[in-house]
Coordinates of C-alpha atoms in Angstrom, one line a residue:
X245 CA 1.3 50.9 -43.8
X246 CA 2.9 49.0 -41.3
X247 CA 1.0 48.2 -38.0
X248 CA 2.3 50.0 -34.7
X249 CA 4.1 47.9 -32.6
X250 CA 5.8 45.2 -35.0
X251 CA 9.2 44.8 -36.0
X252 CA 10.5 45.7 -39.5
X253 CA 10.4 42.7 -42.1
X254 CA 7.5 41.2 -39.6
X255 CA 4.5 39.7 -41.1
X256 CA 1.1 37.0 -40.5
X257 CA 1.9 33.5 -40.6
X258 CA -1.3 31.1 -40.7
X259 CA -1.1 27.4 -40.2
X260 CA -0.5 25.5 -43.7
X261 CA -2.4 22.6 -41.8
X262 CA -5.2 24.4 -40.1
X263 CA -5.2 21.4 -37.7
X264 CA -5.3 21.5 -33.9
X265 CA -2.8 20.0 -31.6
X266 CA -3.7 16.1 -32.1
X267 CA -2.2 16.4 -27.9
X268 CA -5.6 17.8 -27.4
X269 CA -6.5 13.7 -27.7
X270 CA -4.1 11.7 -28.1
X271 CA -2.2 11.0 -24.5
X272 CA 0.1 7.9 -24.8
X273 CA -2.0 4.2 -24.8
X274 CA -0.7 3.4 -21.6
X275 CA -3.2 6.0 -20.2
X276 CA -6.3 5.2 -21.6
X277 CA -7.4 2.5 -18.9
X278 CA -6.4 5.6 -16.4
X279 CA -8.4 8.1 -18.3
X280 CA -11.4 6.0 -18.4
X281 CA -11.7 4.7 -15.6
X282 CA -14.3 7.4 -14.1
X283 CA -13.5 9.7 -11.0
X284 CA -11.3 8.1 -8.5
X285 CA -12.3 6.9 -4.9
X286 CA -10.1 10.2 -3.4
X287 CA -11.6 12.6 -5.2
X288 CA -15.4 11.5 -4.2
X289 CA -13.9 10.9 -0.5
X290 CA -12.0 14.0 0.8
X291 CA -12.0 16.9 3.4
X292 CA -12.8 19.2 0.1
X293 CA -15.8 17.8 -0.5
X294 CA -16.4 17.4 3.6
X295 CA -14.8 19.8 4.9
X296 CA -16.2 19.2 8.4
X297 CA -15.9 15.4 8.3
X298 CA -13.7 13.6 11.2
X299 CA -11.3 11.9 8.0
X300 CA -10.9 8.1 8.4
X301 CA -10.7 7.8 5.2
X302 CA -7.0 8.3 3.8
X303 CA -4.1 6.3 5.9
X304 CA -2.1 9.0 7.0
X305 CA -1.5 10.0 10.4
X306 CA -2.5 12.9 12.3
X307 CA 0.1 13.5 14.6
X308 CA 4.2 14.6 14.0
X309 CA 7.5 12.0 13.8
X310 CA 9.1 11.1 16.8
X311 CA 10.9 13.8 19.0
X312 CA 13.4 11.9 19.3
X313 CA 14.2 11.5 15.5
X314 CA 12.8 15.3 14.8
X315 CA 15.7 16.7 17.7
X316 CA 18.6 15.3 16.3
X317 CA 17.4 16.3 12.6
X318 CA 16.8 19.9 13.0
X319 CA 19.9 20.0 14.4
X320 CA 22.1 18.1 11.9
X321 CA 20.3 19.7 9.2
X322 CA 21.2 23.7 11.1
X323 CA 24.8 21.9 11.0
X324 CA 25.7 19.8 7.4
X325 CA 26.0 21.6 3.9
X326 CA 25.6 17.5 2.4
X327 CA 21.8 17.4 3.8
X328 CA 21.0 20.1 1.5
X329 CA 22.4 18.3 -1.9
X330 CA 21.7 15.4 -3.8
X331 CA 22.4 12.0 -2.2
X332 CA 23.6 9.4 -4.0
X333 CA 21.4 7.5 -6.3
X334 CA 21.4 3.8 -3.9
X335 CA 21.0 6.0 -0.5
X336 CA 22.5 7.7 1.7
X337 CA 25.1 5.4 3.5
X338 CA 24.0 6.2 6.7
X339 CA 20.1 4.7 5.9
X340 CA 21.3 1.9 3.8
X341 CA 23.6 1.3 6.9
X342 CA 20.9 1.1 9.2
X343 CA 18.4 -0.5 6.5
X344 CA 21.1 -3.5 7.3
X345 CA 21.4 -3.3 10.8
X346 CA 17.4 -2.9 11.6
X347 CA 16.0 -5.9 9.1
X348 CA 18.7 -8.2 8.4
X349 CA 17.9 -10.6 10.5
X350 CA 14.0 -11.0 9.3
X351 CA 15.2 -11.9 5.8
X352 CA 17.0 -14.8 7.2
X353 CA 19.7 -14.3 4.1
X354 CA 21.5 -17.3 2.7
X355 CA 25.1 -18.0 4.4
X356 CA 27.9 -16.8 2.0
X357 CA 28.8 -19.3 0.3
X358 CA 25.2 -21.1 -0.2
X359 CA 25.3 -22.2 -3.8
X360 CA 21.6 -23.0 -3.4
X361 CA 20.4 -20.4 -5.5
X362 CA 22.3 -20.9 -8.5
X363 CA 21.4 -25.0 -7.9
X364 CA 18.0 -24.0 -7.9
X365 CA 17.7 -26.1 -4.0
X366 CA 14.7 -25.7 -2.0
X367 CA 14.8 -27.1 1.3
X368 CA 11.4 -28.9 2.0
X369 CA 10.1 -29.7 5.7
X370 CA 7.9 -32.4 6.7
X371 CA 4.4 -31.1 4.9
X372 CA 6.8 -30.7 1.4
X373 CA 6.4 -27.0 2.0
X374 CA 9.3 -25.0 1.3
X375 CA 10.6 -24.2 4.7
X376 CA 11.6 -21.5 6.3
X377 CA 15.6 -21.0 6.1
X378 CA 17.3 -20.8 9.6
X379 CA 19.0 -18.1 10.6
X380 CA 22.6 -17.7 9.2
X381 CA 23.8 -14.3 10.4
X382 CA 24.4 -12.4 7.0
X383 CA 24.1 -8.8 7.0
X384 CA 21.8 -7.5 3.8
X385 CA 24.8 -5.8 1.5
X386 CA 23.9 -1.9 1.5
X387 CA 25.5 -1.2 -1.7
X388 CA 24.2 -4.1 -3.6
X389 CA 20.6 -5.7 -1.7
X390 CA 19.0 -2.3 -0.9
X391 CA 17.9 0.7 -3.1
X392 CA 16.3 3.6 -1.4
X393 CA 13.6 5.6 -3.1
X394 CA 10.7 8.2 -3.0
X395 CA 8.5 6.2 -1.1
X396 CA 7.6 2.3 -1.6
X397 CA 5.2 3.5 -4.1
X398 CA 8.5 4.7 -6.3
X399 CA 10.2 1.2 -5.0
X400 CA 7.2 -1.2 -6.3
X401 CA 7.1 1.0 -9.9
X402 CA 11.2 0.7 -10.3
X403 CA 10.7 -2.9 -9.7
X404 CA 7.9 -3.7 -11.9
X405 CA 10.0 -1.4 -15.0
X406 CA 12.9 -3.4 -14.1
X407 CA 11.1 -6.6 -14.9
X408 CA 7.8 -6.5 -16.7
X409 CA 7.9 -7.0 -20.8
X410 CA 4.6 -5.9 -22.8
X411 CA 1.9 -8.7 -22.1
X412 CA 3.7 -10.4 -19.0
X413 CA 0.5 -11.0 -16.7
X414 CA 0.8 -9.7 -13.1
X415 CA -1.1 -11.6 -10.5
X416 CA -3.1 -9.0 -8.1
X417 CA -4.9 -10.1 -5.0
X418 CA -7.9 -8.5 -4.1
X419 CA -8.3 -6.1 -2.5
X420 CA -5.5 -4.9 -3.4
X421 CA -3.9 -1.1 -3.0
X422 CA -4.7 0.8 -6.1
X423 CA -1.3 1.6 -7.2
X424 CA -0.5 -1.9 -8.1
X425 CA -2.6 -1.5 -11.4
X426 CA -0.9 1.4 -12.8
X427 CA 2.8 0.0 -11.5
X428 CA 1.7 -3.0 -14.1
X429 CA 0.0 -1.3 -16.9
X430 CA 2.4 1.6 -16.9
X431 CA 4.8 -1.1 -17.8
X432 CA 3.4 -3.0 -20.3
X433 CA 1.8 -6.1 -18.1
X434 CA -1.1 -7.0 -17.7
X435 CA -3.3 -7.4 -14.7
X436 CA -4.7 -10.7 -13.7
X437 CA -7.4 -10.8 -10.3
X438 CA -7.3 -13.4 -7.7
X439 CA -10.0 -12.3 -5.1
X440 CA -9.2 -13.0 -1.4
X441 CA -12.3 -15.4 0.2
X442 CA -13.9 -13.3 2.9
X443 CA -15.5 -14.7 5.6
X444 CA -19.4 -15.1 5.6
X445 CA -21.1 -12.7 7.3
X446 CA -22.9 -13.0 10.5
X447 CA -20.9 -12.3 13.2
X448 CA -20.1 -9.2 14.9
X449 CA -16.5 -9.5 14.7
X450 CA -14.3 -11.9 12.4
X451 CA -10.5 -12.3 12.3
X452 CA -8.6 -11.1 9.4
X453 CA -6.9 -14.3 9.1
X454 CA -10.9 -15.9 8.0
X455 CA -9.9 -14.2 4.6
X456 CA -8.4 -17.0 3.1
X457 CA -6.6 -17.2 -0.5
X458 CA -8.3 -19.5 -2.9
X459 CA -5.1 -21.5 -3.6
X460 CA -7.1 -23.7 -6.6
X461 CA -7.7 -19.9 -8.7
X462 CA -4.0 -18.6 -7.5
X463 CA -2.7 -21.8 -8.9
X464 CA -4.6 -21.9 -12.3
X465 CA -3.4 -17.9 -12.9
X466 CA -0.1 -18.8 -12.4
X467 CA 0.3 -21.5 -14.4
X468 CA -0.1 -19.2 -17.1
X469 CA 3.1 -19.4 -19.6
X470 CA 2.7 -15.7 -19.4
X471 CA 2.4 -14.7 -15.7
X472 CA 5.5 -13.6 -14.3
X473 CA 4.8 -11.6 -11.2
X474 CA 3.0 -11.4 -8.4
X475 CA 2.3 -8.3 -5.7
X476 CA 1.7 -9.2 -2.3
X477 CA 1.0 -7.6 0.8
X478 CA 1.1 -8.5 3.8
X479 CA 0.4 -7.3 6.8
X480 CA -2.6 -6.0 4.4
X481 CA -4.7 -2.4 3.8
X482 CA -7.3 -2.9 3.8
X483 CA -7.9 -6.2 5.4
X484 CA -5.6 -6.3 8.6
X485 CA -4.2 -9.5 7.8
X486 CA -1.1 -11.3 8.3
X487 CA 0.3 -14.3 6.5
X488 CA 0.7 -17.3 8.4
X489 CA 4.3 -19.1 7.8
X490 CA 2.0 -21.8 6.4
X491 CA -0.1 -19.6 4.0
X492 CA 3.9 -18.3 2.9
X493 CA 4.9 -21.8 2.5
X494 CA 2.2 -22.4 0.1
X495 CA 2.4 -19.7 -1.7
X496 CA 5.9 -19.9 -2.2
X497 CA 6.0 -23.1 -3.2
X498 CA 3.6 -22.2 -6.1
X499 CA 6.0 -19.5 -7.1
X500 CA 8.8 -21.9 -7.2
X501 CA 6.8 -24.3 -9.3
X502 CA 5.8 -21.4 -11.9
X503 CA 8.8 -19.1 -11.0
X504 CA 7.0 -16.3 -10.4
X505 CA 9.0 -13.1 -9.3
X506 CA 7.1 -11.8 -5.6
X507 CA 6.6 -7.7 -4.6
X508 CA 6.1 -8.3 -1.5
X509 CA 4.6 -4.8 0.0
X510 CA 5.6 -5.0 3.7
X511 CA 5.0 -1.2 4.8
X512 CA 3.4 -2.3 7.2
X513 CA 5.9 -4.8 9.0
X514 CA 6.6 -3.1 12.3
X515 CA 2.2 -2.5 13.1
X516 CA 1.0 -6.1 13.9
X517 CA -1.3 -7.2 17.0
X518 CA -2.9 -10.1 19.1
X519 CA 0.8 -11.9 19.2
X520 CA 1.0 -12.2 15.3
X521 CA 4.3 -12.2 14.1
X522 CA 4.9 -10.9 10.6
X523 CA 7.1 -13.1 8.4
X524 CA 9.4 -12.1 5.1
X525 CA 8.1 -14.3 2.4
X526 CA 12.0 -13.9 1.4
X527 CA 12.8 -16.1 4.3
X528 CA 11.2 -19.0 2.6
X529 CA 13.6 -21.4 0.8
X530 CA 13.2 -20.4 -2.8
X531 CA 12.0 -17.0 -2.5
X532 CA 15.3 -14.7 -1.4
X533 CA 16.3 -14.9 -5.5
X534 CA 12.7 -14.3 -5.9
X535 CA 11.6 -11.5 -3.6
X536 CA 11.7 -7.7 -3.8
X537 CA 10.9 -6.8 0.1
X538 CA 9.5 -3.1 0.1
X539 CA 9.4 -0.9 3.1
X540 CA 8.3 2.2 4.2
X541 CA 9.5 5.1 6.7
X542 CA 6.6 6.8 6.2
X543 CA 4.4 4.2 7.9
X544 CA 7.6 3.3 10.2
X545 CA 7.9 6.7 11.6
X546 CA 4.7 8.6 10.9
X547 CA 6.1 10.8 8.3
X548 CA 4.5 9.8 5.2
X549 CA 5.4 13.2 3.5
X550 CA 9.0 12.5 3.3
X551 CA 8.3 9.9 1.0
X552 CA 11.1 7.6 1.8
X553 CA 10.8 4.1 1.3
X554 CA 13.1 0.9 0.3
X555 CA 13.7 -1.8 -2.2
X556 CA 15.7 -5.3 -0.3
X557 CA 16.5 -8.5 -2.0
X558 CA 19.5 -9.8 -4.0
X559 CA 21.7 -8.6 -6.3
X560 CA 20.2 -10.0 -9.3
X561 CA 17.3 -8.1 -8.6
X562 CA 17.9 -5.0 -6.6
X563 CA 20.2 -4.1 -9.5
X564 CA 18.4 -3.8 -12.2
X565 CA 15.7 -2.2 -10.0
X566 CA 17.9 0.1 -9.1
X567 CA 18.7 1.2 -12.7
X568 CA 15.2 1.8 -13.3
X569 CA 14.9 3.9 -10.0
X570 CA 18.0 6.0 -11.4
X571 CA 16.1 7.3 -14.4
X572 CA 12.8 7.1 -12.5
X573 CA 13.7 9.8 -10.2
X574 CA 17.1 9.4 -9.8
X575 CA 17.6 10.2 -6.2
X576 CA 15.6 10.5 -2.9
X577 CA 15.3 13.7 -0.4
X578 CA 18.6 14.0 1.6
X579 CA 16.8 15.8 5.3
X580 CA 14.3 12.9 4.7
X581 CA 16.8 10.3 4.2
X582 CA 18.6 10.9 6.9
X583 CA 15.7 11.7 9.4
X584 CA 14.9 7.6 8.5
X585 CA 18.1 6.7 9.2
X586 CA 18.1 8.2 12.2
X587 CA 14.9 6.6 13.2
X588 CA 16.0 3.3 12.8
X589 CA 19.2 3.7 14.9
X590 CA 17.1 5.4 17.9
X591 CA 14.8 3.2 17.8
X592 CA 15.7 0.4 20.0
X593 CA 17.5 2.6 22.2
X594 CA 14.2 4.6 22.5
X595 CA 11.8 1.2 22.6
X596 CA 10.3 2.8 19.8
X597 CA 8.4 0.3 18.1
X598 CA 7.0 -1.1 21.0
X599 CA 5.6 1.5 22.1
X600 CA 4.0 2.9 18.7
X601 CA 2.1 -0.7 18.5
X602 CA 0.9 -0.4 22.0
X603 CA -0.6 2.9 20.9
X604 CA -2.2 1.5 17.5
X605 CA -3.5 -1.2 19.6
X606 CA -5.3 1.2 21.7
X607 CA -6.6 2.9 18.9
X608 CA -8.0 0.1 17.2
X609 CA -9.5 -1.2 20.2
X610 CA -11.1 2.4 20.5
X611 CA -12.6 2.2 17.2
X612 CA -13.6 -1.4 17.3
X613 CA -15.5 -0.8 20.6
X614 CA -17.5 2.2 19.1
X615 CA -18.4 -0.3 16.3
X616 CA -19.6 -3.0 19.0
X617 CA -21.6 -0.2 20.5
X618 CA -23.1 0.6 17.3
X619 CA -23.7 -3.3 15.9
X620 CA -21.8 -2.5 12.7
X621 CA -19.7 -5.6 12.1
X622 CA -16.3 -5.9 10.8
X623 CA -13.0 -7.1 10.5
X624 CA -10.5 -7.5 13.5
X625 CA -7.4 -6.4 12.1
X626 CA -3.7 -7.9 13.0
X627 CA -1.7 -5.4 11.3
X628 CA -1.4 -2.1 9.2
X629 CA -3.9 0.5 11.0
X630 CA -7.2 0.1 8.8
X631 CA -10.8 -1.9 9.9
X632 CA -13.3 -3.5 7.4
X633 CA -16.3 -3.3 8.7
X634 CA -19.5 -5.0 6.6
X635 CA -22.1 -2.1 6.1
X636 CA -24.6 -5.2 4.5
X637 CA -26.9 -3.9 7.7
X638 CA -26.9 -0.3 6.3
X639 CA -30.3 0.4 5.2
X640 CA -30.3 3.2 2.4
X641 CA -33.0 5.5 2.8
X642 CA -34.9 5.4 -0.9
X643 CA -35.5 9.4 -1.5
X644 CA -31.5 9.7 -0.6
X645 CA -29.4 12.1 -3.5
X646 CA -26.4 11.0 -4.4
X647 CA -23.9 12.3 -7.5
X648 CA -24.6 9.8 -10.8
X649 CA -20.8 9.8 -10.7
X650 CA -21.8 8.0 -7.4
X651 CA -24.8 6.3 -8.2
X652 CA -23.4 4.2 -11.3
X653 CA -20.7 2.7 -8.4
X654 CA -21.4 -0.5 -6.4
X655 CA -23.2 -0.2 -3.2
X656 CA -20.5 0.4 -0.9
X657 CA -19.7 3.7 -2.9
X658 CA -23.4 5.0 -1.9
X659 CA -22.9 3.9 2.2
X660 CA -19.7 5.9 2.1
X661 CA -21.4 8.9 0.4
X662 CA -24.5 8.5 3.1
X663 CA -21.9 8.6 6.3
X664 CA -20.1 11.1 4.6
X665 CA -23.6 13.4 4.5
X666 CA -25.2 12.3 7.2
X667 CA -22.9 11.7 10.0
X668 CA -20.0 14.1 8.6
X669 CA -17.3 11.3 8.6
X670 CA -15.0 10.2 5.9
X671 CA -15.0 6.3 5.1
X672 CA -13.8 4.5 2.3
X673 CA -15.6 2.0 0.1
X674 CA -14.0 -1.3 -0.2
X675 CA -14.4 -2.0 -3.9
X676 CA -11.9 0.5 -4.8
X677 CA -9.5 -1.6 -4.4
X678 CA -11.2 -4.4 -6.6
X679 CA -11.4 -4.5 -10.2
X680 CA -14.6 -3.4 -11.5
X681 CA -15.7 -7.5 -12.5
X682 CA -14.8 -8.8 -8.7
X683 CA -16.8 -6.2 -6.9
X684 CA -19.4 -8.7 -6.1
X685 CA -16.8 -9.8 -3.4
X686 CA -16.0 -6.5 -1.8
X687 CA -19.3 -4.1 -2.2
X688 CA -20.8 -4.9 1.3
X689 CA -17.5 -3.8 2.9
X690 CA -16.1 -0.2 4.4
X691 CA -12.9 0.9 5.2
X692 CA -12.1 2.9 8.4
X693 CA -8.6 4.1 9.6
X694 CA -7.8 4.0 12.9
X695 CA -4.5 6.4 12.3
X696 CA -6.0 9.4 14.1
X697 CA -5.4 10.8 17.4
X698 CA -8.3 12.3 19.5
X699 CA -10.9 11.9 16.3
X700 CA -12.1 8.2 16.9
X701 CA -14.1 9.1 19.8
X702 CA -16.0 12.0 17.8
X703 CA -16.1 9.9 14.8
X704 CA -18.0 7.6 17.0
X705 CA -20.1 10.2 18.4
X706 CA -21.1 11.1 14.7
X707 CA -21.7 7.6 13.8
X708 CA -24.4 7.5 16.0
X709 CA -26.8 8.8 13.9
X710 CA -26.5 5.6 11.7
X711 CA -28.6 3.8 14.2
X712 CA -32.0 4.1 12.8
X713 CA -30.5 2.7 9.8
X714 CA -29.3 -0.2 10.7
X715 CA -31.5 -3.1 10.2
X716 CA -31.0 -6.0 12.8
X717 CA -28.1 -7.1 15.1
X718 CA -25.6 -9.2 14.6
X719 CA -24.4 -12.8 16.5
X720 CA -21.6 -12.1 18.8

């Protein structure tokens, strides 16, 4: 008798293996160090698990793109059939145009007809540092020195498949932002720490620029015969800092001795303070043939869910980067492309950038005024939009509960979950952005954003209640 409901000539098949799926645990190698790792710093750290906190936790902003920008797109995008379809795989020619026009000049591009590079020439200045090339004029090529992609994050991973073989060592300075491991391991390299030297702790506030690179460690990792990149960021989340031409000079001059290819993470190139200028490491003598530049509209404009960012650098490398980005994801959002580009061509007119770092400044000297009220002592930052502060005076109470997924962390992981309970704000702790050997160096660190509009003065409020904690002050 056949059973109700199944086709004629239908019957039971059972396995012949009687196996399960071997997917059930077998994910690719690449993604074991991923899977093993233990729960990631966002998932502790996050308006689900405080859902009342003031956030100054993750770096995005709180507040929309400029009007100015937002205008002109609505209406372009009410207007053009093209905004609604693919862009071409490079860019849009109207943001690699203005890519060009807005950062040319910084990279301080060989003149044509500079056979330098192919010589191998490095023009040294009085020190023997590789100098600083003087300014020639050039135009960055759109259709051949910039690549536009899904954010920098999208930018930094194209660039690392483009170049990385299975065991090439990548040189990571710490700290470091997290994605730069998995844009190396993804790829076959392997990750090799260089921790920044902080400054000793005793002071109230210390500049950025007192975290210093320990040149004798950087040097001895990259003399390896099998380190071939390097990820740098300046100006630098979490620290604030930004490279001196000097500290550029010398690091250059070691990648020109080891011929290291340079990442160079600049998102953050259009937020610095106190006078500081930020500086291309591809405008060093040596390190244009050497330097994929990567920048961000997202941080530029306040509109870090477009996810637009850029590759810049020669051909030789923006090429095959670029190749990699095509498979990647091939192309990048067309109404976001095009609301970058048309930041960048209003923004002079509009004295944009000015303006946005006279209002970071204020924030940041809103936050670092609550800490001085409170004696918690940091970090005085001199770009990007985040504060270090040193939470070594945060005294734990002994009967406090924490998560074991918490508890097995480094001490910086428990102050961040204490703030988060007790005062109902949302910090970071600085050793996730160390490896787990070189926490030593960050553990006694916090990170705060200062990214937030009409939050810092409640988030100080809350902090308040940290005060019977804290065990002495500190020297101004």
């Amino acid at each position: 008798m056949r059973c109700r409901g199944r086709p004629p000539g239908w019957r039971t098949i059972t396995t012949m293996t009687q196996k399960p799926t071997r997917f059930l645990s077998q994910p690719a190698s690449r993604m074991h160090e991923e899977l093993n790792r233990g729960t990631d710093v966002w998932t502790f750290f996050n308006q689900g698990v405080f859902p009342t906190a003031v956030n100054l936790g993750q770096g995005f902003m709180n507040w929309k793109p400029p009007s100015f920008l937002l205008d002109r797109l609505l209406e372009e995008t009410k207007e053009r059939v093209d905004l609604h379809h693919y862009s071409p795989a490079r860019g849009r020619p109207r943001l690699l145009n203005a890519i060009s026009d807005t950062y040319s000049a910084s990279f301080h591009k060989p003149a044509a007809g500079n056979t330098d590079m192919l010589d191998g020439k490095v023009d040294l200045d009085t020190t023997g540092l590789p100098m600083q090339r003087p300014q020639s004029g050039e135009k960055l090529d759109p259709m051949s020195e910039i690549v536009v992609t899904p954010g920098a994050n999208e930018a930094m991973y194209s660039a690392a498949t483009a170049f990385l073989e299975e065991g090439d060592e990548v040189i990571l300075l710490e700290p470091f932002f997290d994605q730069y491991v998995c844009e190396t391991t993804f790829n076959g390299g392997v990750p090799v720490y260089v921790p920044m030297l902080p400054p000793s702790s005793g002071k109230q506030a210390v500049s950025a620029n007192e975290w210093l690179f320990d040149w004798d460690l950087l040097e001895q990792k990259m003399a390896s015969p099998r380190a071939k990149l390097l990820f740098l960021n300046t100006p630098h989340n979490p620290i604030g800092k930004v490279c001196t031409l000097k500290e550029l000079q010398q690091l250059a001059a070691l990648c020109i001795k080891y011929d290291i290819l340079v990442i160079s993470d600049e998102v953050y190139d259009c937020l610095t303070y106190d006078q500081q200028e930020h500086i291309r490491l591809a405008s060093i003598s040596g390190m244009w043939e050497r330097t994929i530049t990567v920048g961000s509209a997202g941080k530029s404009f306040a509109c870090t869910g477009w996810r637009v960012g850029w590759a810049i650098g020669p051909k030789h490398l923006i090429t095959p980067t670029m190749m990699a980005h095509l498979r990647i994801t091939y192309t990048t959002n067309s109404i976001a492309s095009e609301g970058a580009a048309l930041g960048l061509e209003l923004a002079d007119q509009e004295n944009f950038f000015e303006k946005q770092r006279q209002e970071y400044a204020a924030r940041r000297q809103e936050l670092m005024a609550a800490l001085d009220h409170l004696g918690l002592p940091y970090t005085i930052p001199h770009g990007s939009y985040f504060v270090l502060v040193d939470a070594s005076n945060i005294r734990l109470p002994d009967d406090f509960e924490m998560p074991d997924e918490v508890r097995v962390k480094a001490r910086d992981y428990h102050v961040c979950w204490f703030i988060g309970h007790l005062c109902d704000v949302i910090v970071l702790p600085a050793t996730a952005f160390y490896a787990e050997q070189d926490a030593k160096y960050g553990e006694r660190f916090i990170r705060f954003a200062f990214c937030k509009d009409h939050q810092l003065g409640e988030a100080a409020r809350r902090l308040e209640k940290l005060r019977p904690y804290l065990t002495q002050t500190r020297e101004e």
